[in-house]
CSV table of C-alpha atoms in Angstrom, one decimal:
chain,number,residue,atom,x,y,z
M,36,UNK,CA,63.0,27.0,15.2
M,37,UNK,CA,59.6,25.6,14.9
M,38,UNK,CA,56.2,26.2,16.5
M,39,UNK,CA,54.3,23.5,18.0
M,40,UNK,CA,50.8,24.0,19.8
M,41,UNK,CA,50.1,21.3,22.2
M,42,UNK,CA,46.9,20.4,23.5
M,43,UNK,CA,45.9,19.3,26.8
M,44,UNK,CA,42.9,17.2,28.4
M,45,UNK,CA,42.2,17.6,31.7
M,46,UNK,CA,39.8,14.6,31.9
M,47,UNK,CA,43.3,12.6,31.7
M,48,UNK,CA,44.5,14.4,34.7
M,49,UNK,CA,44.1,12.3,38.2
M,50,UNK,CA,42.2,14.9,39.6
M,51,UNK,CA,40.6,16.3,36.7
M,52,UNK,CA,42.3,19.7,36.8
M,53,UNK,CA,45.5,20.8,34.8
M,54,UNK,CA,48.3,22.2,36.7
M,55,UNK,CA,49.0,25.3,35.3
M,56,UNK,CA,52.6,27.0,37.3
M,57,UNK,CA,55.7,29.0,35.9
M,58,UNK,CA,58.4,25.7,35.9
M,59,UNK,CA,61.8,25.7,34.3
M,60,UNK,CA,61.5,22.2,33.4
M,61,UNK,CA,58.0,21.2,33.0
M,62,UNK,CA,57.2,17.9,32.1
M,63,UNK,CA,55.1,16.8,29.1
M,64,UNK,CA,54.8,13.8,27.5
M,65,UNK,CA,53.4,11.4,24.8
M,66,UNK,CA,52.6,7.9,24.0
M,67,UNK,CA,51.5,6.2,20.1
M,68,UNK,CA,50.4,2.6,19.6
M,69,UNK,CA,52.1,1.4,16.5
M,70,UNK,CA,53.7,4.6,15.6
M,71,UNK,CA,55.9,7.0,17.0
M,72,UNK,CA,54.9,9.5,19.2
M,73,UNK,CA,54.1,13.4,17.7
M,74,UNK,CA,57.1,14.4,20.2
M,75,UNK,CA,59.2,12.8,18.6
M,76,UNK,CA,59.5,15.8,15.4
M,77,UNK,CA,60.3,18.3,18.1
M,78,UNK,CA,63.9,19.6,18.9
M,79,UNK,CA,65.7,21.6,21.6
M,80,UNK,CA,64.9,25.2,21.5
M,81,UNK,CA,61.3,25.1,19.7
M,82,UNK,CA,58.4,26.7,20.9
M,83,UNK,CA,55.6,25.3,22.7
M,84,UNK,CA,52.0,26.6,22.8
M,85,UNK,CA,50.3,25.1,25.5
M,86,UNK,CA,46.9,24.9,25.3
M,87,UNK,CA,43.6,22.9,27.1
M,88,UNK,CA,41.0,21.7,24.8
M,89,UNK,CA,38.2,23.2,26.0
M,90,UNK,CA,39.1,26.9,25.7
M,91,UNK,CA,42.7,28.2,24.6
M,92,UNK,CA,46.3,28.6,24.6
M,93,UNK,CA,47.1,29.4,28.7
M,94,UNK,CA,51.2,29.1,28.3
M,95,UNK,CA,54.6,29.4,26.3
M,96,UNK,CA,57.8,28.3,26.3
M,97,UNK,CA,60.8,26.5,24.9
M,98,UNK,CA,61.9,23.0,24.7
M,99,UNK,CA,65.0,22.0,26.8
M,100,UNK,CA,65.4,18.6,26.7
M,101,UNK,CA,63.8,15.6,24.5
M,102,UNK,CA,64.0,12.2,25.8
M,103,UNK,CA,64.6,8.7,24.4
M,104,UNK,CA,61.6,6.8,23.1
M,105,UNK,CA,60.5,4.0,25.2
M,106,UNK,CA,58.6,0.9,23.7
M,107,UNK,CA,56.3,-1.0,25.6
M,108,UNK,CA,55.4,-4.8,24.2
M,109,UNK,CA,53.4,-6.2,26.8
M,110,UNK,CA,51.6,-5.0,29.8
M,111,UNK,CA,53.6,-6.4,32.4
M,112,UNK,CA,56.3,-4.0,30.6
M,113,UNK,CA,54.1,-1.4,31.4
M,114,UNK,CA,53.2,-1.9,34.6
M,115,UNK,CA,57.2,-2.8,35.6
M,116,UNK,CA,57.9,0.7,33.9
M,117,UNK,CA,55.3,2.7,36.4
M,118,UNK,CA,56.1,0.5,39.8
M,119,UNK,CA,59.8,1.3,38.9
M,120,UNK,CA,60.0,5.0,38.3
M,121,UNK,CA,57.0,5.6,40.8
M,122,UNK,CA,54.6,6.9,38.4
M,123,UNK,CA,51.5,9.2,40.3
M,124,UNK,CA,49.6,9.9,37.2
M,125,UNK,CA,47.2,7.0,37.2
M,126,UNK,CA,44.2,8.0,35.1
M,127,UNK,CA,46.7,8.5,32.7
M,128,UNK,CA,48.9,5.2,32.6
M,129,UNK,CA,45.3,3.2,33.1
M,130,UNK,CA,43.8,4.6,30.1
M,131,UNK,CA,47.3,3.9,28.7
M,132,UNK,CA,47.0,0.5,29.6
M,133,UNK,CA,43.2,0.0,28.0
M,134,UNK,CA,44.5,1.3,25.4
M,135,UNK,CA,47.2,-1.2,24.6
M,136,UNK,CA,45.0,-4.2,25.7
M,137,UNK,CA,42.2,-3.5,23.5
M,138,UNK,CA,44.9,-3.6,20.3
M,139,UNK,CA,46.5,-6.5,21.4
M,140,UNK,CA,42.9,-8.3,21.1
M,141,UNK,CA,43.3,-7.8,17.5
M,142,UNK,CA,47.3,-7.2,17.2
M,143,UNK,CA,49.4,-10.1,18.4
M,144,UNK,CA,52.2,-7.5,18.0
M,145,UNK,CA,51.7,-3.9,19.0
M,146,UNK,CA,54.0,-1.5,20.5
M,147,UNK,CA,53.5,1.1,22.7
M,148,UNK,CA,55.5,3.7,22.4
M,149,UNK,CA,56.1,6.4,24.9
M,150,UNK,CA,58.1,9.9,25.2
M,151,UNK,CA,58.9,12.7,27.8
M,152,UNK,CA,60.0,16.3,27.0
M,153,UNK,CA,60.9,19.3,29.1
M,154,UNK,CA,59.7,23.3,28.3
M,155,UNK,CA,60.6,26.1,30.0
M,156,UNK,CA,56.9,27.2,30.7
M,157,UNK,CA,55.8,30.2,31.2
M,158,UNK,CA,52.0,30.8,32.1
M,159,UNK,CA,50.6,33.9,30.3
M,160,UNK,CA,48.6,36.5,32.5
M,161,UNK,CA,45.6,36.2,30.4
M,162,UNK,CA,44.5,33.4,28.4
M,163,UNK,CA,44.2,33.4,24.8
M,164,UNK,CA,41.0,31.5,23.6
M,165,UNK,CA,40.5,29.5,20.2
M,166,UNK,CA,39.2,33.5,18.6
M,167,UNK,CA,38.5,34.1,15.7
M,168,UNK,CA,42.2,34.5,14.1
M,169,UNK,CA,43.2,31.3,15.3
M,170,UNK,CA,39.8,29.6,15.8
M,171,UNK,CA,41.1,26.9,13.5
M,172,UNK,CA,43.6,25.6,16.1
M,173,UNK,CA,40.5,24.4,17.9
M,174,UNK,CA,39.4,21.2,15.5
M,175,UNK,CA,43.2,20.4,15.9
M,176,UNK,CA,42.9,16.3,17.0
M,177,UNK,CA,46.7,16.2,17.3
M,178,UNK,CA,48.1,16.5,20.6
M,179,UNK,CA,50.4,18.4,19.0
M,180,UNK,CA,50.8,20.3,16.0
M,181,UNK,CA,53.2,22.2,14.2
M,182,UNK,CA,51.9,25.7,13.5
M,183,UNK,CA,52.7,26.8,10.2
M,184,UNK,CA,50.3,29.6,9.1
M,185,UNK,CA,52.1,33.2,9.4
M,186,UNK,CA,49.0,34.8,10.1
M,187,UNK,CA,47.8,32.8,13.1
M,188,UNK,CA,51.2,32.6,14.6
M,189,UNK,CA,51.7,37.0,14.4
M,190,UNK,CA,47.6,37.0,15.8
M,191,UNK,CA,49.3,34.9,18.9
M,192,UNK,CA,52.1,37.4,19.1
M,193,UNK,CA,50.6,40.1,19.0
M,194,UNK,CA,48.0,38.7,21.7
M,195,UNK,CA,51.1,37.7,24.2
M,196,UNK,CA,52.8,41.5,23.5
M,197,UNK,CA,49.2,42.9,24.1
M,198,UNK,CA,46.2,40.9,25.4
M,199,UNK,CA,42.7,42.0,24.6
M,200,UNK,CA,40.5,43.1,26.8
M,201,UNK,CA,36.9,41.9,27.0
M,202,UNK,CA,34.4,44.9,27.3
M,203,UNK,CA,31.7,44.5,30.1
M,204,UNK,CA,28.2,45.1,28.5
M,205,UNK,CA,26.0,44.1,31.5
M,206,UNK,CA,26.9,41.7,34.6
M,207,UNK,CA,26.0,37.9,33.9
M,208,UNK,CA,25.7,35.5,36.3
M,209,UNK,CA,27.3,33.2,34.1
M,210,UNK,CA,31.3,32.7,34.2
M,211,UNK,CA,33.0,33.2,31.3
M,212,UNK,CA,35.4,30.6,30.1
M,213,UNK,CA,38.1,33.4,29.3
M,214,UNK,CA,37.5,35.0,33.1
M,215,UNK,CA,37.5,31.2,34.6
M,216,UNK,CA,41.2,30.6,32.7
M,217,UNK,CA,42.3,33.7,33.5
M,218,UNK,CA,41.5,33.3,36.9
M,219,UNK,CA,43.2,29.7,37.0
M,220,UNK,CA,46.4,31.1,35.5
M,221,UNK,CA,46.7,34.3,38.0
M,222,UNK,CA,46.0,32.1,40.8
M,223,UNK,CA,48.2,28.8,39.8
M,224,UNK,CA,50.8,31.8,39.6
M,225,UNK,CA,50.3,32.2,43.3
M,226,UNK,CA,48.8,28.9,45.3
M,227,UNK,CA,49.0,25.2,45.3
M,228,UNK,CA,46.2,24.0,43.2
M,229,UNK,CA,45.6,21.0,45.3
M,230,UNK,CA,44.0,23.6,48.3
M,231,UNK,CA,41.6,24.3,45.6
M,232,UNK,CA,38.9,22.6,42.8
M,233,UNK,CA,37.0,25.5,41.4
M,234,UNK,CA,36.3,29.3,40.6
M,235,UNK,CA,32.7,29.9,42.1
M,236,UNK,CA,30.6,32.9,42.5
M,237,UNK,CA,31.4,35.3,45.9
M,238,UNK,CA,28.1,36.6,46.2
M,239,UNK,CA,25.8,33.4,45.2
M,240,UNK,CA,24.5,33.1,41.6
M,241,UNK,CA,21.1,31.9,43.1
M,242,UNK,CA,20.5,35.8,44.4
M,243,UNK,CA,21.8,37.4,41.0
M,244,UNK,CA,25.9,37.5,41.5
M,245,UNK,CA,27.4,38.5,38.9
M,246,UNK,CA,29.8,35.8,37.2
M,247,UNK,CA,31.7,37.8,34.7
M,248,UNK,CA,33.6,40.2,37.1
M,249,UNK,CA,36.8,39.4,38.6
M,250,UNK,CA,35.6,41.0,42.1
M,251,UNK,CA,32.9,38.0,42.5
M,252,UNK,CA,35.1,35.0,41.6
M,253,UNK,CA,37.0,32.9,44.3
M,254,UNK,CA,38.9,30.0,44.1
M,255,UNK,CA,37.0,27.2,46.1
M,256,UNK,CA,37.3,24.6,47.8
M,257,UNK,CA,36.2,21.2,49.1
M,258,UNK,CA,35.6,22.6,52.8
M,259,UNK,CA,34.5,26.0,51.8
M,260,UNK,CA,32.2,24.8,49.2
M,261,UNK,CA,30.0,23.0,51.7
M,262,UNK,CA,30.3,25.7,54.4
M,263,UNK,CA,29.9,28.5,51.7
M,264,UNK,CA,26.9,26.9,49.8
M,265,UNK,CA,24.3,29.9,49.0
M,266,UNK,CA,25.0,31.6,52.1
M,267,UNK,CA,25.4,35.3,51.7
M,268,UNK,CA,28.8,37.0,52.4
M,269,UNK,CA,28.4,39.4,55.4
M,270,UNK,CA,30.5,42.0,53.6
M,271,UNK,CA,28.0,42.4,51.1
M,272,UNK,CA,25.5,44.0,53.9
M,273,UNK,CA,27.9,45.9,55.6
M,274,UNK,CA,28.7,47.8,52.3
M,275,UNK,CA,25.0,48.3,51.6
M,276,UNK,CA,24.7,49.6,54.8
M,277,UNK,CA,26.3,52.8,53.7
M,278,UNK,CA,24.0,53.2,51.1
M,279,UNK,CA,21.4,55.5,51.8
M,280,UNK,CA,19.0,53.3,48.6
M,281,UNK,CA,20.2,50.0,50.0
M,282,UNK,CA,20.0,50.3,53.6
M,283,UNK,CA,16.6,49.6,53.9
M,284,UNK,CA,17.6,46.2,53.2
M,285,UNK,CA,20.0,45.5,56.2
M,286,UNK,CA,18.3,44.1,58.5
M,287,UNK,CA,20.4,45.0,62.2
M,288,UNK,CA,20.7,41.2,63.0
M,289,UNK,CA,22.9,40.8,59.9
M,290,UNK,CA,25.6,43.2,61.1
M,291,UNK,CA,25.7,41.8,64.7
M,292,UNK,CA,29.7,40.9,65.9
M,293,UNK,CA,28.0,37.3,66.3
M,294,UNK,CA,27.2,37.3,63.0
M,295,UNK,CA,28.9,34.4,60.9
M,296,UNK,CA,30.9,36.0,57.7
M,297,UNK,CA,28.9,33.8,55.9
M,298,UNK,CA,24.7,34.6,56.5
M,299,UNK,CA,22.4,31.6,55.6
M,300,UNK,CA,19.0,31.3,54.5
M,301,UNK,CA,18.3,29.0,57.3
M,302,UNK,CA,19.1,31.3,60.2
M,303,UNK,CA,18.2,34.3,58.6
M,304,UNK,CA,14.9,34.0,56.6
M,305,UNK,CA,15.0,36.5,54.6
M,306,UNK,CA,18.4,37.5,54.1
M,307,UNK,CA,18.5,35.6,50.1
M,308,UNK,CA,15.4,38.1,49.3
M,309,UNK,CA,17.5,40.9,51.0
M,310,UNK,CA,20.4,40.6,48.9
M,311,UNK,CA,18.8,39.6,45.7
M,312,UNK,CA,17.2,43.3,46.0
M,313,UNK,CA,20.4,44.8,46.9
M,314,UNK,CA,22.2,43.0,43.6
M,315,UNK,CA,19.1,44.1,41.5
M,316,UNK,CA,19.7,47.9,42.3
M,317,UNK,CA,23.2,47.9,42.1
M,318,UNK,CA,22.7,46.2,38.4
């Protein structure tokens, strides 16, 4: 049994986000012009590291299935291929397609070849980024690549058996790309991506929220990212409140039933300054 780390882009993705879930049979798959595609060197039963190129490896698994090559001569082949089996992945296919016509301008003969294989994948609870042990699978180009080297592939292990924690020096307003995909994976674990587009600060960076904390990261979306903007979560007063050094911040009108969840600068003038003091003492 081999190991193969794969690599994905999620500025292929319609959407720009990779769906990351547990899935018996998760779909991957991958394409060459004039060659054959990488997949085709893998076999039932290896293992798959699946990684996104910006950070690290996110989930395992094995391979259950391997499909047939496909070749692709013209783009009319293509596009037959994509009406027929009702393809939804159109960033994809239409850089796919680019692809093959820009050859063809100087190939009166390519092929495009084309492959889909099946994993059992299984998302890890914490992701494990391009580190120093296996910082060398990050200049990978390959979409995917046979891992060879003993020592990288026990530094994986080991990670997977027992992930690392990150030790907490001070609070940053800045996410971390380890929180943010560890965050993606323990919430793709648990809701439909699709309801959701980014994690974003609780309490608003503009007033000093901390970014590197779990407690102050939400999954956001569309509708809540507009309504949310730098308003100031009501909680965050309510708790102060109790506070016998932060009180004196709380202003009564903040804690009022009326009160939206969500206080704004614009109805509430100084409630940004209130809770930028608040965060300052508590930091």
């Amino acid at each position: 049994m081999k190991t193969f780390l794969i690599k994905r882009n999620p500025d292929f993705t319609t959407h720009g986000v990779l769906v990351k879930r547990n899935v018996v049979n998760k779909e991957f798959s991958e394409s060459r012009i004039n060659g054959f595609p990488f997949s085709n060197k893998l076999n039932i039963g290896d293992k798959i590291l699946v990684s996104e190129t910006s950070y690290g490896i996110y989930a395992y698994g094995n391979v259950t299935k391997v499909d047939e090559i496909i070749e692709f001569k013209s783009v009319n082949e293509i596009l037959n291929y994509t009406e027929k089996n009702k393809i939804k992945d159109v960033k994809y296919w239409y850089n796919l397609i680019l692809r093959f016509k820009q050859k063809k301008e100087n190939d009166n003969n390519p092929v495009l070849r084309f492959q889909k294989y099946f994993i059992e994948q299984k998302l890890l609870n914490r992701t494990i980024p391009f580190f120093e042990e296996i910082k060398s699978l990050k200049e990978i180009q390959n979409s995917i690549y046979e891992v060879k080297d003993l020592e990288i592939l026990k530094s994986i292990d080991s990670f997977i058996k027992k992930p690392r924690s990150i030790k907490l020096e001070k609070f940053d307003s800045k996410i971390p790309n380890s929180l943010r995909m560890d965050l993606y994976s323990l919430f793709n674990q648990k809701y439909n991506i699709s309801t959701w587009i980014d994690i974003d600060h609780f309490i608003p960076k503009s007033v000093g929220g901390p970014g590197n904390i779990a407690e102050n990261l939400v999954p956001v979306g569309f509708s809540l990212n507009r309504y949310k903007s730098n308003a100031i979560p009501k909680g965050l007063f309510y708790h102060a409140n109790k506070n016998k050094e932060l009180k004196k911040y709380v202003k009564k009108e903040y804690l009022k039933e009326n009160t939206p969840n969500y206080i704004s600068n614009k109805d509430f003038k100084s409630s940004n300054e209130d809770a930028r003091k608040i965060i300052d003492l508590v930091k």
